[in-house]
């Protein structure tokens, strides 16, 4: 069996936006990627993820951790 790896950077062009929140510009998922993430999380709860979806969920989760960190740095600088 060959394991497929999805790089978080592959989601940057289509899944990311910069949104103004108060006086800050923060990294956020597009509505489409956020909806897809919620679908994957729901499937994960029921144990019905395919191996490809599990890989995708892991990549989106890694990107979420990176953005959470970057956004916290931006907030701390204000």
CSV table of C-alpha atoms in Angstrom, one decimal:
chain,number,residue,atom,x,y,z
A,1,UNK,CA,0.0,0.0,0.0
A,2,UNK,CA,1.3,3.4,-1.0
A,3,UNK,CA,0.7,6.2,1.5
A,4,UNK,CA,-0.4,9.5,0.0
A,5,UNK,CA,1.0,12.6,1.6
A,6,UNK,CA,-0.7,16.0,1.2
A,7,UNK,CA,1.5,19.0,2.0
A,8,UNK,CA,-0.2,21.8,3.9
A,9,UNK,CA,1.3,24.3,1.4
A,10,UNK,CA,-0.8,22.7,-1.4
A,11,UNK,CA,-3.8,24.3,0.3
A,12,UNK,CA,-2.4,27.8,0.4
A,13,UNK,CA,-3.5,29.0,-3.0
A,14,UNK,CA,-7.1,28.0,-2.8
A,15,UNK,CA,-7.9,27.5,0.9
A,16,UNK,CA,-6.5,30.6,2.6
A,17,UNK,CA,-7.6,34.2,2.9
A,18,UNK,CA,-6.4,37.2,4.9
A,19,UNK,CA,-9.3,38.8,6.8
A,20,UNK,CA,-9.5,42.0,8.7
A,21,UNK,CA,-10.7,41.5,12.2
A,22,UNK,CA,-10.8,44.7,14.3
A,23,UNK,CA,-7.5,46.4,13.3
A,24,UNK,CA,-5.7,43.2,12.5
A,25,UNK,CA,-5.3,41.2,9.4
A,26,UNK,CA,-5.4,37.5,10.3
A,27,UNK,CA,-5.0,34.3,8.3
A,28,UNK,CA,-8.2,32.3,7.9
A,29,UNK,CA,-9.5,29.4,5.9
A,30,UNK,CA,-11.8,30.2,3.0
A,31,UNK,CA,-15.4,29.3,3.6
A,32,UNK,CA,-15.0,26.3,1.3
A,33,UNK,CA,-12.0,24.9,3.1
A,34,UNK,CA,-13.6,25.5,6.5
A,35,UNK,CA,-16.7,23.7,5.4
A,36,UNK,CA,-14.6,20.8,4.0
A,37,UNK,CA,-12.7,20.6,7.3
A,38,UNK,CA,-16.0,20.4,9.2
A,39,UNK,CA,-17.2,17.6,7.0
A,40,UNK,CA,-13.9,15.7,7.5
A,41,UNK,CA,-14.1,16.2,11.3
A,42,UNK,CA,-17.7,14.8,11.3
A,43,UNK,CA,-16.6,11.8,9.3
A,44,UNK,CA,-13.7,11.3,11.6
A,45,UNK,CA,-16.1,11.2,14.6
A,46,UNK,CA,-18.1,8.5,13.0
A,47,UNK,CA,-15.0,6.6,11.9
A,48,UNK,CA,-15.9,6.8,8.3
A,49,UNK,CA,-12.8,8.6,6.9
A,50,UNK,CA,-11.0,7.0,4.0
A,51,UNK,CA,-7.2,6.9,4.2
A,52,UNK,CA,-7.0,9.8,1.7
A,53,UNK,CA,-9.4,11.9,3.8
A,54,UNK,CA,-7.4,11.1,6.9
A,55,UNK,CA,-4.3,12.4,5.2
A,56,UNK,CA,-6.1,15.5,4.1
A,57,UNK,CA,-7.5,16.1,7.6
A,58,UNK,CA,-4.0,15.9,8.9
A,59,UNK,CA,-2.7,18.4,6.4
A,60,UNK,CA,-5.5,20.9,7.2
A,61,UNK,CA,-4.9,20.4,10.9
A,62,UNK,CA,-1.2,21.2,10.5
A,63,UNK,CA,-2.0,24.3,8.5
A,64,UNK,CA,-4.5,25.3,11.3
A,65,UNK,CA,-1.8,25.0,13.9
A,66,UNK,CA,0.6,27.1,11.8
A,67,UNK,CA,-2.0,29.8,11.4
A,68,UNK,CA,-3.0,29.8,15.0
A,69,UNK,CA,0.6,30.4,15.9
A,70,UNK,CA,1.1,33.2,13.3
A,71,UNK,CA,-2.2,34.9,14.3
A,72,UNK,CA,-1.2,34.8,18.0
A,73,UNK,CA,2.1,36.5,17.1
A,74,UNK,CA,0.2,39.2,15.2
A,75,UNK,CA,-2.2,39.8,18.0
A,76,UNK,CA,0.7,40.0,20.6
A,77,UNK,CA,2.4,42.7,18.5
A,78,UNK,CA,-0.6,45.0,18.9
